[in-house]
Amino acid sequence: MIRGLYTAAAGMVAQQRKHDTVTQNIANLNTNGYKQVESLVRSFPEMQLSRSGDSSLGSKVIGSLNTGVFAEESMSMNVQGDLIPSDKITDFALYSDLRVTNPNTGEAIPFDASGKYISDNGDVIYKPQAYFTVQDKEGNVKYTRDGSFQVDAEGRLLSSTGDEVLSDNGEPIRLTGAMNQFKVNEQGQLVNPLTGALTGERLGITIVDDPYQLVREGNGNYVLSSDRAGSARLLGAEDRVQVKQGFLERSTVDSAQSMVDLTAALRAYEANQKVIQFYDKSLDKAVNEIGRV
């Protein structure tokens, strides 16, 4: 009976965390470049039950027992968001359709809606994603999909959180001339608006081969640990990534599905709560009524 209490309590904790995750998604419904987060719920390892006592009764193995579930981790769904026009020249959005070729067949790998592919051998491959590269005041490099940039009095191109936007050579971008003449082509290269010639400078766009290795830092920024730095590289000429000036990427949060998930988590939480109340009444009866007899 006590085991049932622990199982129901574990279910309540898991549903509470799922509820918090969905609430976070809803709160960021209008956050530029935000990627919806999914809370992964998994079961605890199964236990093998064996009967103790008289060996003459046969096999001692009874079977396996599962002791409930837990919210193991929260994962961002790194998929392309819709692009919306903002008509602001310092706003940028990335349209990323990067492809990975199957080395055995030479064909493009068909990723699912979450950007994941599982081969026949069980190997998991994730779809690479592109990110703007920024740098904070301490010199730490970060990645973001929020292209709502601004220009300060010194001509520095800054992110919405005040971080410096880096070029492809790792240096902060500084603009000169009239701001209404600031122009970037679809390859992220800065263009001279008067002559149409390339200035030789390009927005620093980083390709992360496994975006699930990124650590969410907050304010739309991600970081890579030092041991994962090898999975990041600069945008190449063959990469299918476009920079859209005057656009912003919407969040990937599905508001309708979020409300369904929110309600489902609440109902599951209440169901586990009812189970605990049932066990509590049973224990009360066993202690205060049966124990008195």
Coordinates of C-alpha atoms in Angstrom, one line a residue:
M1 CA 0.0 0.0 0.0
I2 CA 2.8 2.4 0.9
R3 CA 4.4 1.7 -2.5
G4 CA 1.2 3.0 -4.1
L5 CA 1.5 6.3 -2.2
Y6 CA 5.0 6.8 -3.6
T7 CA 3.9 5.9 -7.2
A8 CA 1.0 8.4 -7.1
A9 CA 3.2 11.1 -5.5
A10 CA 5.8 10.6 -8.3
G11 CA 3.0 11.0 -10.8
M12 CA 1.9 14.3 -9.2
V13 CA 5.5 15.7 -9.3
A14 CA 5.9 14.7 -13.0
Q15 CA 2.6 16.3 -14.0
Q16 CA 3.4 19.5 -12.0
R17 CA 6.7 19.8 -13.9
K18 CA 4.9 19.2 -17.2
H19 CA 2.3 21.9 -16.2
D20 CA 5.2 24.3 -15.5
T21 CA 6.8 23.6 -18.8
V22 CA 3.6 24.3 -20.8
T23 CA 3.0 27.4 -18.7
Q24 CA 6.5 28.6 -19.7
N25 CA 5.7 28.0 -23.4
I26 CA 2.4 30.0 -23.2
A27 CA 4.3 32.8 -21.4
N28 CA 6.7 33.0 -24.4
L29 CA 4.1 32.7 -27.1
N30 CA 5.1 36.1 -28.5
T31 CA 8.8 35.9 -27.8
N32 CA 10.9 36.1 -31.0
G33 CA 12.7 32.9 -32.0
Y34 CA 11.5 31.0 -28.9
K35 CA 11.5 27.2 -29.3
Q36 CA 8.7 25.3 -27.7
V37 CA 9.9 23.1 -24.8
E38 CA 8.6 19.5 -24.2
S39 CA 8.8 17.8 -20.8
L40 CA 9.8 14.2 -21.3
V41 CA 8.1 11.8 -18.8
R42 CA 9.7 8.4 -18.3
S43 CA 9.1 5.5 -16.0
F44 CA 11.4 4.4 -13.2
P45 CA 13.5 1.3 -13.8
E46 CA 11.4 -1.9 -13.4
M47 CA 12.0 -4.1 -10.4
Q48 CA 12.0 -7.9 -10.5
L49 CA 9.8 -9.5 -7.8
S50 CA 10.6 -12.8 -6.3
R51 CA 8.7 -14.9 -3.8
S52 CA 10.4 -15.8 -0.6
G53 CA 9.6 -18.8 1.5
D54 CA 9.0 -22.5 0.8
S55 CA 11.0 -23.5 -2.3
S56 CA 8.6 -26.5 -2.9
L57 CA 6.1 -24.1 -4.3
G58 CA 8.1 -23.8 -7.5
S59 CA 9.7 -20.8 -9.2
K60 CA 10.4 -17.8 -7.0
V61 CA 10.1 -15.3 -9.8
I62 CA 6.8 -13.5 -9.8
G63 CA 7.4 -10.8 -12.4
S64 CA 8.4 -7.2 -12.9
L65 CA 7.0 -4.1 -11.1
N66 CA 7.0 -0.5 -12.2
T67 CA 7.0 2.2 -9.5
G68 CA 5.8 5.2 -11.4
V69 CA 7.1 8.0 -13.7
F70 CA 9.3 11.0 -13.4
A71 CA 10.0 14.1 -15.6
E72 CA 13.5 13.3 -16.8
E73 CA 14.3 16.4 -18.8
S74 CA 12.9 19.3 -20.9
M75 CA 13.9 19.5 -24.5
S76 CA 13.5 22.4 -26.9
M77 CA 11.8 21.5 -30.2
N78 CA 14.4 23.0 -32.6
V79 CA 12.3 23.5 -35.7
Q80 CA 11.8 26.4 -38.1
G81 CA 9.3 29.1 -36.9
D82 CA 7.1 31.3 -39.1
L83 CA 8.6 34.5 -40.4
I84 CA 6.6 37.7 -40.0
P85 CA 7.4 41.1 -41.6
S86 CA 8.4 43.9 -39.2
D87 CA 9.5 46.5 -41.7
K88 CA 12.4 47.4 -39.4
I89 CA 15.9 47.3 -41.1
T90 CA 17.6 46.1 -37.9
D91 CA 15.3 43.1 -37.6
F92 CA 16.5 39.8 -39.0
A93 CA 15.2 36.3 -39.2
L94 CA 16.9 33.0 -40.3
Y95 CA 15.2 30.6 -42.6
S96 CA 17.0 27.3 -42.1
D97 CA 16.5 24.2 -44.2
L98 CA 19.8 22.4 -43.7
R99 CA 20.1 18.9 -45.0
V100 CA 22.1 15.9 -44.0
T101 CA 23.0 13.2 -46.5
N102 CA 22.8 9.5 -45.7
P103 CA 26.3 8.2 -46.4
N104 CA 24.9 4.8 -47.4
T105 CA 22.3 5.9 -49.9
G106 CA 23.5 9.4 -50.8
E107 CA 20.0 10.7 -50.2
A108 CA 18.8 13.5 -47.9
I109 CA 17.7 12.2 -44.5
P110 CA 14.0 12.6 -43.9
F111 CA 13.7 14.3 -40.5
D112 CA 10.5 14.1 -38.6
A113 CA 8.5 17.2 -37.3
S114 CA 10.8 17.5 -34.3
G115 CA 14.0 17.5 -36.4
K116 CA 15.0 14.0 -35.5
Y117 CA 15.8 10.8 -37.5
I118 CA 16.3 7.3 -36.2
S119 CA 18.1 5.0 -38.6
D120 CA 17.5 1.2 -38.9
N121 CA 20.5 0.6 -36.6
G122 CA 18.9 2.8 -33.9
D123 CA 21.3 5.7 -34.4
V124 CA 19.7 9.1 -33.7
I125 CA 20.6 12.0 -36.0
Y126 CA 19.3 15.6 -35.4
K127 CA 18.7 18.3 -38.0
P128 CA 21.3 21.1 -37.8
Q129 CA 20.1 24.6 -37.1
A130 CA 21.5 28.1 -37.7
Y131 CA 21.9 30.8 -35.1
F132 CA 23.0 34.4 -34.9
T133 CA 26.3 34.7 -32.9
V134 CA 26.5 37.3 -30.1
Q135 CA 28.9 38.1 -27.4
D136 CA 28.2 39.5 -23.9
K137 CA 30.2 42.0 -21.9
E138 CA 32.4 39.3 -20.4
G139 CA 33.3 38.0 -23.9
N140 CA 31.2 34.9 -23.7
V141 CA 29.9 33.7 -27.1
K142 CA 26.2 32.8 -27.3
Y143 CA 23.7 31.8 -29.9
T144 CA 20.2 33.1 -30.5
R145 CA 17.3 33.0 -33.0
D146 CA 16.0 36.3 -31.8
G147 CA 17.0 38.8 -34.6
S148 CA 15.4 41.8 -33.0
F149 CA 18.6 43.9 -33.1
Q150 CA 19.3 47.6 -32.4
V151 CA 22.1 50.0 -33.0
D152 CA 23.6 52.1 -30.2
A153 CA 25.1 55.6 -30.3
E154 CA 28.5 54.1 -31.2
G155 CA 27.1 52.2 -34.2
R156 CA 27.4 48.8 -32.6
L157 CA 24.8 46.3 -33.6
L158 CA 23.3 44.8 -30.4
S159 CA 20.8 42.0 -29.7
S160 CA 17.6 42.6 -27.8
T161 CA 19.5 41.7 -24.5
G162 CA 22.3 44.2 -25.2
D163 CA 24.9 41.6 -26.4
E164 CA 27.1 42.6 -29.4
V165 CA 26.3 40.9 -32.7
L166 CA 29.4 39.3 -34.1
S167 CA 30.6 39.0 -37.7
D168 CA 31.9 35.9 -39.3
N169 CA 35.4 36.8 -38.3
G170 CA 34.4 36.9 -34.6
E171 CA 34.5 40.7 -34.3
P172 CA 31.6 42.9 -33.2
I173 CA 29.8 44.6 -36.0
R174 CA 30.0 48.4 -36.1
L175 CA 27.9 50.4 -38.6
T176 CA 28.9 53.6 -40.3
G177 CA 26.8 56.1 -42.3
A178 CA 23.0 56.7 -42.2
M179 CA 21.0 53.9 -40.6
N180 CA 18.3 54.1 -43.2
Q181 CA 20.9 52.8 -45.7
F182 CA 21.8 49.7 -43.7
K183 CA 21.3 46.6 -45.9
V184 CA 22.1 42.9 -45.7
N185 CA 21.6 40.3 -48.4
E186 CA 20.2 36.8 -48.0
Q187 CA 23.7 35.4 -47.4
G188 CA 24.1 37.7 -44.4
Q189 CA 26.6 39.9 -46.2
L190 CA 26.6 43.7 -45.6
V191 CA 26.0 45.6 -48.8
N192 CA 26.9 49.1 -49.7
P193 CA 23.5 50.6 -50.5
L194 CA 24.9 53.2 -52.9
T195 CA 27.0 50.9 -55.1
G196 CA 25.4 47.6 -54.3
A197 CA 28.9 46.2 -53.6
L198 CA 29.7 43.8 -50.8
T199 CA 31.5 45.4 -47.9
G200 CA 33.4 42.2 -47.0
E201 CA 31.7 41.9 -43.7
R202 CA 29.0 39.3 -42.9
L203 CA 26.7 38.5 -40.0
G204 CA 28.2 35.7 -37.9
I205 CA 25.8 32.8 -38.4
T206 CA 26.7 29.6 -36.7
I207 CA 25.5 26.1 -37.7
V208 CA 25.1 23.7 -34.8
D209 CA 25.1 20.2 -36.0
D210 CA 23.3 18.9 -32.9
P211 CA 21.1 21.7 -31.5
Y212 CA 20.0 19.5 -28.6
Q213 CA 23.5 20.0 -27.2
L214 CA 22.8 23.7 -26.7
V215 CA 22.1 24.8 -23.1
R216 CA 19.3 27.3 -22.7
E217 CA 20.6 30.3 -20.8
G218 CA 17.6 32.5 -20.8
N219 CA 16.5 35.6 -22.7
G220 CA 16.6 33.6 -25.9
N221 CA 20.3 32.8 -25.7
Y222 CA 22.0 29.4 -25.9
V223 CA 25.5 28.3 -25.1
L224 CA 27.7 25.3 -25.9
S225 CA 29.9 23.7 -23.3
S226 CA 33.6 23.6 -24.2
D227 CA 33.5 19.9 -24.9
R228 CA 30.7 20.4 -27.5
A229 CA 32.3 23.4 -29.3
G230 CA 33.3 21.1 -32.2
S231 CA 29.7 20.7 -33.2
A232 CA 29.5 24.4 -34.2
R233 CA 30.8 25.9 -37.4
L234 CA 30.3 29.0 -39.5
L235 CA 27.8 29.2 -42.3
G236 CA 29.1 27.7 -45.5
A237 CA 28.2 28.6 -49.1
E238 CA 26.5 25.2 -49.5
D239 CA 24.3 25.6 -46.5
R240 CA 20.6 26.2 -47.1
V241 CA 20.2 29.2 -44.9
Q242 CA 18.7 32.6 -45.8
V243 CA 18.8 35.8 -43.9
K244 CA 15.6 37.9 -44.1
Q245 CA 16.1 41.6 -43.3
G246 CA 13.0 43.3 -42.0
F247 CA 11.5 40.0 -40.7
L248 CA 11.3 38.3 -37.3
E249 CA 10.9 34.6 -36.5
R250 CA 7.8 33.8 -34.4
S251 CA 7.9 31.3 -31.5
T252 CA 7.1 27.7 -32.4
V253 CA 4.6 27.5 -29.5
D254 CA 1.2 25.9 -30.6
S255 CA -1.2 27.8 -28.4
A256 CA -4.1 25.4 -29.0
Q257 CA -2.0 22.3 -28.3
S258 CA -0.6 24.0 -25.2
M259 CA -4.0 24.5 -23.7
V260 CA -4.8 20.8 -24.4
D261 CA -1.5 19.7 -22.7
L262 CA -2.2 22.1 -19.8
T263 CA -5.6 20.5 -19.2
A264 CA -4.3 17.0 -19.6
A265 CA -1.6 17.6 -17.0
L266 CA -4.1 19.1 -14.6
R267 CA -6.5 16.1 -14.9
A268 CA -3.6 13.6 -14.5
Y269 CA -2.5 15.5 -11.4
E270 CA -6.0 15.4 -9.9
A271 CA -6.2 11.6 -10.6
N272 CA -3.0 10.9 -8.7
Q273 CA -4.2 13.2 -5.9
K274 CA -7.4 11.1 -5.6
V275 CA -5.3 7.9 -5.4
I276 CA -3.3 9.4 -2.5
Q277 CA -6.5 10.5 -0.7
F278 CA -7.9 6.9 -1.1
Y279 CA -4.7 5.4 0.4
D280 CA -4.9 8.0 3.2
K281 CA -8.4 6.9 4.1
S282 CA -7.5 3.2 3.9
L283 CA -4.5 3.8 6.3
D284 CA -6.7 5.8 8.6
K285 CA -9.3 3.0 8.8
A286 CA -6.5 0.4 9.4
V287 CA -4.9 2.4 12.2
N288 CA -7.9 3.9 14.0
E289 CA -10.6 1.4 13.4
I290 CA -9.2 -2.1 12.7
G291 CA -6.3 -1.5 15.1
R292 CA -8.7 -0.8 17.9
V293 CA -10.5 -4.1 17.7

